[in-house]
PDB file of C-alpha atoms in Angstrom:
ATOM      1  CA  ALA A   6       0.000   0.000   0.000  1.00 84.00           C
ATOM      2  CA  ILE A   7       2.837   2.405   0.789  1.00 91.00           C
ATOM      3  CA  ILE A   8       4.311   2.153  -2.719  1.00 91.00           C
ATOM      4  CA  LEU A   9       0.921   2.533  -4.384  1.00 90.00           C
ATOM      5  CA  LYS A  10       0.006   5.561  -2.267  1.00 91.00           C
ATOM      6  CA  THR A  11       3.387   7.142  -3.031  1.00 92.00           C
ATOM      7  CA  LEU A  12       2.880   6.693  -6.781  1.00 91.00           C
ATOM      8  CA  ILE A  13      -0.671   8.041  -6.596  1.00 92.00           C
ATOM      9  CA  ALA A  14       0.615  11.150  -4.804  1.00 91.00           C
ATOM     10  CA  VAL A  15       2.950  12.056  -7.694  1.00 90.00           C
ATOM     11  CA  GLN A  16       0.832  10.748 -10.576  1.00 88.00           C
ATOM     12  CA  PRO A  17      -0.671  14.131 -11.613  1.00 90.00           C
ATOM     13  CA  SER A  18       2.798  15.687 -11.802  1.00 88.00           C
ATOM     14  CA  LEU A  19       4.264  12.751 -13.741  1.00 85.00           C
ATOM     15  CA  ALA A  20       1.325  12.758 -16.166  1.00 84.00           C
ATOM     16  CA  HIS A  21       1.703  16.503 -16.742  1.00 86.00           C
ATOM     17  CA  VAL A  22       5.428  16.251 -17.441  1.00 84.00           C
ATOM     18  CA  HIS A  23       4.957  13.284 -19.770  1.00 79.00           C
ATOM     19  CA  HIS A  24       2.123  14.876 -21.745  1.00 80.00           C
ATOM     20  CA  SER A  25       4.022  18.174 -21.958  1.00 83.00           C
ATOM     21  CA  CYS A  26       7.061  16.439 -23.424  1.00 80.00           C
ATOM     22  CA  GLN A  27       5.224  13.831 -25.517  1.00 78.00           C
ATOM     23  CA  PRO A  28       1.807  15.263 -26.476  1.00 76.00           C
ATOM     24  CA  ASP A  29       1.377  12.877 -29.412  1.00 72.00           C
ATOM     25  CA  ASP A  30       2.100   9.725 -27.401  1.00 75.00           C
ATOM     26  CA  VAL A  31      -1.412   8.292 -27.469  1.00 71.00           C
ATOM     27  CA  ALA A  32      -0.041   4.852 -26.632  1.00 71.00           C
ATOM     28  CA  ASN A  33       1.674   6.254 -23.525  1.00 69.00           C
ATOM     29  CA  SER A  34       4.722   4.193 -24.383  1.00 71.00           C
ATOM     30  CA  MET A  35       7.596   6.613 -24.880  1.00 71.00           C
ATOM     31  CA  CYS A  36       9.008   6.561 -21.394  1.00 76.00           C
ATOM     32  CA  PHE A  37       9.195   4.561 -18.221  1.00 81.00           C
ATOM     33  CA  GLU A  38      11.080   4.605 -14.955  1.00 84.00           C
ATOM     34  CA  ILE A  39      12.343   1.958 -12.620  1.00 90.00           C
ATOM     35  CA  LEU A  40      12.094   3.429  -9.152  1.00 90.00           C
ATOM     36  CA  GLY A  41      13.872   2.296  -6.028  1.00 92.00           C
ATOM     37  CA  PHE A  42      11.882   2.426  -2.795  1.00 94.00           C
ATOM     38  CA  ASP A  43      13.804   2.437   0.472  1.00 95.00           C
ATOM     39  CA  ILE A  44      11.491   1.163   3.186  1.00 96.00           C
ATOM     40  CA  MET A  45      12.259   0.357   6.814  1.00 97.00           C
ATOM     41  CA  PHE A  46      10.129  -1.761   9.112  1.00 96.00           C
ATOM     42  CA  ASP A  47       9.721  -0.938  12.779  1.00 97.00           C
ATOM     43  CA  HIS A  48       9.477  -3.470  15.614  1.00 97.00           C
ATOM     44  CA  LYS A  49       5.777  -4.015  14.796  1.00 97.00           C
ATOM     45  CA  LEU A  50       6.631  -4.562  11.108  1.00 96.00           C
ATOM     46  CA  LYS A  51       4.978  -1.278  10.125  1.00 96.00           C
ATOM     47  CA  PRO A  52       6.589  -0.012   6.897  1.00 96.00           C
ATOM     48  CA  TRP A  53       8.111   3.484   6.814  1.00 96.00           C
ATOM     49  CA  LEU A  54       9.051   5.086   3.497  1.00 96.00           C
ATOM     50  CA  ILE A  55      12.566   6.498   3.730  1.00 97.00           C
ATOM     51  CA  GLU A  56      13.037   7.692   0.151  1.00 95.00           C
ATOM     52  CA  VAL A  57      12.236   7.026  -3.484  1.00 94.00           C
ATOM     53  CA  ASN A  58      15.168   6.859  -5.865  1.00 92.00           C
ATOM     54  CA  HIS A  59      14.362   7.890  -9.429  1.00 87.00           C
ATOM     55  CA  ALA A  60      17.750   6.511 -10.513  1.00 89.00           C
ATOM     56  CA  PRO A  61      18.394   3.477  -8.327  1.00 91.00           C
ATOM     57  CA  SER A  62      21.774   1.807  -8.457  1.00 91.00           C
ATOM     58  CA  PHE A  63      22.063  -1.310 -10.557  1.00 92.00           C
ATOM     59  CA  ALA A  64      25.547  -2.071  -9.277  1.00 93.00           C
ATOM     60  CA  THR A  65      25.784  -5.579  -7.912  1.00 92.00           C
ATOM     61  CA  GLU A  66      27.747  -6.439  -4.810  1.00 93.00           C
ATOM     62  CA  SER A  67      26.611 -10.027  -4.372  1.00 96.00           C
ATOM     63  CA  GLU A  68      25.237 -12.896  -6.399  1.00 96.00           C
ATOM     64  CA  LEU A  69      21.733 -12.263  -4.969  1.00 95.00           C
ATOM     65  CA  ASP A  70      22.029  -8.586  -5.923  1.00 93.00           C
ATOM     66  CA  HIS A  71      22.972  -9.604  -9.462  1.00 95.00           C
ATOM     67  CA  VAL A  72      20.101 -12.095  -9.810  1.00 95.00           C
ATOM     68  CA  VAL A  73      17.451  -9.694  -8.465  1.00 94.00           C
ATOM     69  CA  LYS A  74      18.559  -6.634 -10.431  1.00 94.00           C
ATOM     70  CA  ARG A  75      19.075  -8.615 -13.648  1.00 95.00           C
ATOM     71  CA  GLN A  76      15.534 -10.011 -13.383  1.00 95.00           C
ATOM     72  CA  VAL A  77      14.090  -6.525 -12.771  1.00 94.00           C
ATOM     73  CA  LEU A  78      15.797  -5.241 -15.930  1.00 93.00           C
ATOM     74  CA  ASP A  79      14.846  -8.307 -17.993  1.00 92.00           C
ATOM     75  CA  ASP A  80      11.201  -8.036 -16.941  1.00 93.00           C
ATOM     76  CA  ALA A  81      11.139  -4.267 -17.564  1.00 90.00           C
ATOM     77  CA  PHE A  82      12.521  -4.603 -21.081  1.00 88.00           C
ATOM     78  CA  ASN A  83      10.121  -7.468 -21.775  1.00 87.00           C
ATOM     79  CA  LEU A  84       7.166  -5.279 -20.709  1.00 86.00           C
ATOM     80  CA  LEU A  85       8.338  -2.565 -23.113  1.00 83.00           C
ATOM     81  CA  ASN A  86       7.732  -4.992 -25.988  1.00 81.00           C
ATOM     82  CA  LEU A  87      10.688  -3.637 -27.928  1.00 76.00           C
ATOM     83  CA  ASN A  88      11.169  -5.172 -31.340  1.00 78.00           C
ATOM     84  CA  THR A  89      12.195  -4.158 -34.828  1.00 84.00           C
ATOM     85  CA  GLN A  90       8.608  -3.952 -36.132  1.00 84.00           C
ATOM     86  CA  THR A  91       7.636  -1.486 -33.395  1.00 78.00           C
ATOM     87  CA  LYS A  92      10.700   0.620 -34.162  1.00 78.00           C
ATOM     88  CA  LYS A  93       9.998   0.656 -37.921  1.00 86.00           C
ATOM     89  CA  LYS A  94       6.344   1.529 -37.362  1.00 83.00           C
ATOM     90  CA  PHE A  95       7.277   4.371 -35.008  1.00 78.00           C
ATOM     91  CA  LYS A  96       9.853   5.788 -37.444  1.00 84.00           C
ATOM     92  CA  LYS A  97       7.328   5.632 -40.289  1.00 88.00           C
ATOM     93  CA  GLU A  98       4.661   7.442 -38.238  1.00 81.00           C
ATOM     94  CA  VAL A  99       7.112  10.153 -37.161  1.00 79.00           C
ATOM     95  CA  LYS A 100       8.224  10.661 -40.759  1.00 86.00           C
ATOM     96  CA  GLN A 101       4.599  10.981 -41.944  1.00 83.00           C
ATOM     97  CA  GLN A 102       3.784  13.467 -39.179  1.00 77.00           C
ATOM     98  CA  PHE A 103       6.858  15.507 -40.028  1.00 79.00           C
ATOM     99  CA  GLN A 104       5.951  15.576 -43.728  1.00 81.00           C
ATOM    100  CA  GLN A 105       2.374  16.639 -42.983  1.00 79.00           C
ATOM    101  CA  ARG A 106       3.577  19.452 -40.740  1.00 75.00           C
ATOM    102  CA  ALA A 107       6.180  20.548 -43.282  1.00 78.00           C
ATOM    103  CA  LEU A 108       3.535  20.697 -46.001  1.00 76.00           C
ATOM    104  CA  GLY A 109       1.106  22.571 -43.754  1.00 71.00           C
ATOM    105  CA  ARG A 110      -1.604  19.966 -44.166  1.00 60.00           C
ATOM    106  CA  ARG A 111      -3.735  21.261 -41.329  1.00 57.00           C
ATOM    107  CA  ASP A 112      -6.712  23.173 -42.641  1.00 53.00           C
ATOM    108  CA  PRO A 113      -7.085  26.417 -40.656  1.00 53.00           C
ATOM    109  CA  LYS A 114     -10.808  26.447 -41.529  1.00 51.00           C
ATOM    110  CA  GLU A 115     -11.339  23.018 -40.013  1.00 55.00           C
ATOM    111  CA  SER A 116     -14.576  23.111 -38.080  1.00 59.00           C
ATOM    112  CA  ARG A 117     -14.832  22.754 -34.323  1.00 61.00           C
ATOM    113  CA  VAL A 118     -17.143  19.808 -34.861  1.00 62.00           C
ATOM    114  CA  ASN A 119     -14.499  18.068 -36.959  1.00 67.00           C
ATOM    115  CA  ARG A 120     -11.815  18.772 -34.321  1.00 65.00           C
ATOM    116  CA  ALA A 121     -14.149  17.426 -31.634  1.00 68.00           C
ATOM    117  CA  GLN A 122     -14.697  14.272 -33.691  1.00 71.00           C
ATOM    118  CA  LYS A 123     -10.947  13.839 -34.020  1.00 78.00           C
ATOM    119  CA  ALA A 124     -10.545  14.307 -30.268  1.00 78.00           C
ATOM    120  CA  GLU A 125     -13.194  11.643 -29.679  1.00 82.00           C
ATOM    121  CA  GLU A 126     -11.446   9.307 -32.147  1.00 83.00           C
ATOM    122  CA  ARG A 127      -8.137   9.944 -30.370  1.00 80.00           C
ATOM    123  CA  TYR A 128      -9.763   9.146 -27.007  1.00 82.00           C
ATOM    124  CA  GLU A 129     -11.259   5.906 -28.358  1.00 87.00           C
ATOM    125  CA  MET A 130      -7.920   4.952 -29.892  1.00 85.00           C
ATOM    126  CA  ALA A 131      -6.159   5.640 -26.582  1.00 83.00           C
ATOM    127  CA  GLU A 132      -8.701   3.469 -24.744  1.00 86.00           C
ATOM    128  CA  GLU A 133      -8.162   0.589 -27.185  1.00 89.00           C
ATOM    129  CA  ILE A 134      -4.383   0.915 -26.973  1.00 85.00           C
ATOM    130  CA  ALA A 135      -4.597   0.943 -23.157  1.00 83.00           C
ATOM    131  CA  ARG A 136      -6.736  -2.214 -23.231  1.00 88.00           C
ATOM    132  CA  GLN A 137      -4.238  -3.966 -25.511  1.00 88.00           C
ATOM    133  CA  ARG A 138      -1.289  -2.788 -23.389  1.00 85.00           C
ATOM    134  CA  THR A 139      -2.979  -4.080 -20.222  1.00 85.00           C
ATOM    135  CA  GLU A 140      -3.518  -7.488 -21.835  1.00 89.00           C
ATOM    136  CA  TRP A 141       0.142  -7.552 -22.930  1.00 87.00           C
ATOM    137  CA  GLU A 142       1.361  -6.564 -19.477  1.00 87.00           C
ATOM    138  CA  GLN A 143      -0.798  -9.184 -17.761  1.00 88.00           C
ATOM    139  CA  ALA A 144       0.558 -11.889 -20.055  1.00 91.00           C
ATOM    140  CA  ASN A 145       4.194 -10.720 -19.836  1.00 90.00           C
ATOM    141  CA  CYS A 146       4.695  -9.324 -16.331  1.00 90.00           C
ATOM    142  CA  GLY A 147       7.392 -11.839 -15.417  1.00 91.00           C
ATOM    143  CA  GLY A 148       8.306 -11.385 -11.767  1.00 91.00           C
ATOM    144  CA  PHE A 149       6.383  -8.127 -11.461  1.00 89.00           C
ATOM    145  CA  LYS A 150       3.109  -8.162  -9.577  1.00 85.00           C
ATOM    146  CA  PRO A 151       0.485  -5.739 -10.912  1.00 81.00           C
ATOM    147  CA  LEU A 152      -0.654  -3.498  -8.076  1.00 79.00           C
ATOM    148  CA  PHE A 153      -3.078  -1.307  -9.954  1.00 74.00           C
ATOM    149  CA  PRO A 154      -5.562  -0.852 -11.591  1.00 71.00           C
ATOM    150  CA  THR A 155      -8.212  -3.319 -10.623  1.00 76.00           C
ATOM    151  CA  PRO A 156     -11.855  -2.381 -10.034  1.00 75.00           C
ATOM    152  CA  ALA A 157     -11.495  -3.069  -6.311  1.00 78.00           C
ATOM    153  CA  LYS A 158      -8.306  -1.025  -6.003  1.00 82.00           C
ATOM    154  CA  GLU A 159      -9.755   1.847  -8.041  1.00 83.00           C
ATOM    155  CA  GLN A 160     -12.602   2.094  -5.544  1.00 85.00           C
ATOM    156  CA  GLN A 161     -10.265   1.666  -2.572  1.00 88.00           C
ATOM    157  CA  TYR A 162      -7.835   4.382  -3.698  1.00 89.00           C
ATOM    158  CA  ALA A 163     -10.250   6.829  -5.365  1.00 89.00           C
ATOM    159  CA  ALA A 164      -9.994   9.294  -2.475  1.00 91.00           C
ATOM    160  CA  HIS A 165      -6.201   9.280  -2.748  1.00 91.00           C
ATOM    161  CA  PHE A 166      -6.371  10.055  -6.479  1.00 90.00           C
ATOM    162  CA  GLU A 167      -8.854  12.857  -5.864  1.00 92.00           C
ATOM    163  CA  ALA A 168      -6.653  14.347  -3.127  1.00 93.00           C
ATOM    164  CA  ALA A 169      -3.525  14.162  -5.297  1.00 92.00           C
ATOM    165  CA  LEU A 170      -5.329  15.821  -8.197  1.00 92.00           C
ATOM    166  CA  HIS A 171      -6.765  18.524  -5.920  1.00 93.00           C
ATOM    167  CA  ILE A 172      -3.324  19.313  -4.507  1.00 92.00           C
ATOM    168  CA  TRP A 173      -1.819  19.380  -8.017  1.00 90.00           C
ATOM    169  CA  GLU A 174      -4.531  21.742  -9.254  1.00 91.00           C
ATOM    170  CA  THR A 175      -4.143  23.970  -6.197  1.00 91.00           C
ATOM    171  CA  LEU A 176      -0.367  24.185  -6.613  1.00 90.00           C
ATOM    172  CA  THR A 177      -0.456  24.779 -10.369  1.00 89.00           C
ATOM    173  CA  GLY A 178      -3.674  26.761 -10.685  1.00 85.00           C
ATOM    174  CA  ALA A 179      -4.894  24.213 -13.230  1.00 73.00           C
TER     175      ALA A 179
END
């Protein structure tokens, strides 16, 4: 719970930074982070978050260290689903977008209705991509254990999401 609550607390900020840097990333697949959580347990085994490392060390000082960290990296790269077809497809899409922008293909007289339809299509496409990504992740999570989202967890942590979003909006004036 402590890791999930920590991630929920920073989610609005992370989402803002990602969407600011990658506004066309409908698939939400252009970046990821492996975080290191330092947690101590007291005499009653209550967990206390000490810090979160956004760049944890992958140096290995023992055989166990090597095995654990190697598996984390292997599983992370497997979840990314990196392959040559994905790379070629991405390069082709970027090239097409660049050519369209260079040729000024956007019609300045495009109606608001048409833009709204495109926004709706983009939303539907994002939903479908998210569904496919979730299926892929569930089938290829390796040693990772999915913590979120599940319908039960969404209900359980809804107040935390709302509080994090409220604080983000208050701090940024959004």
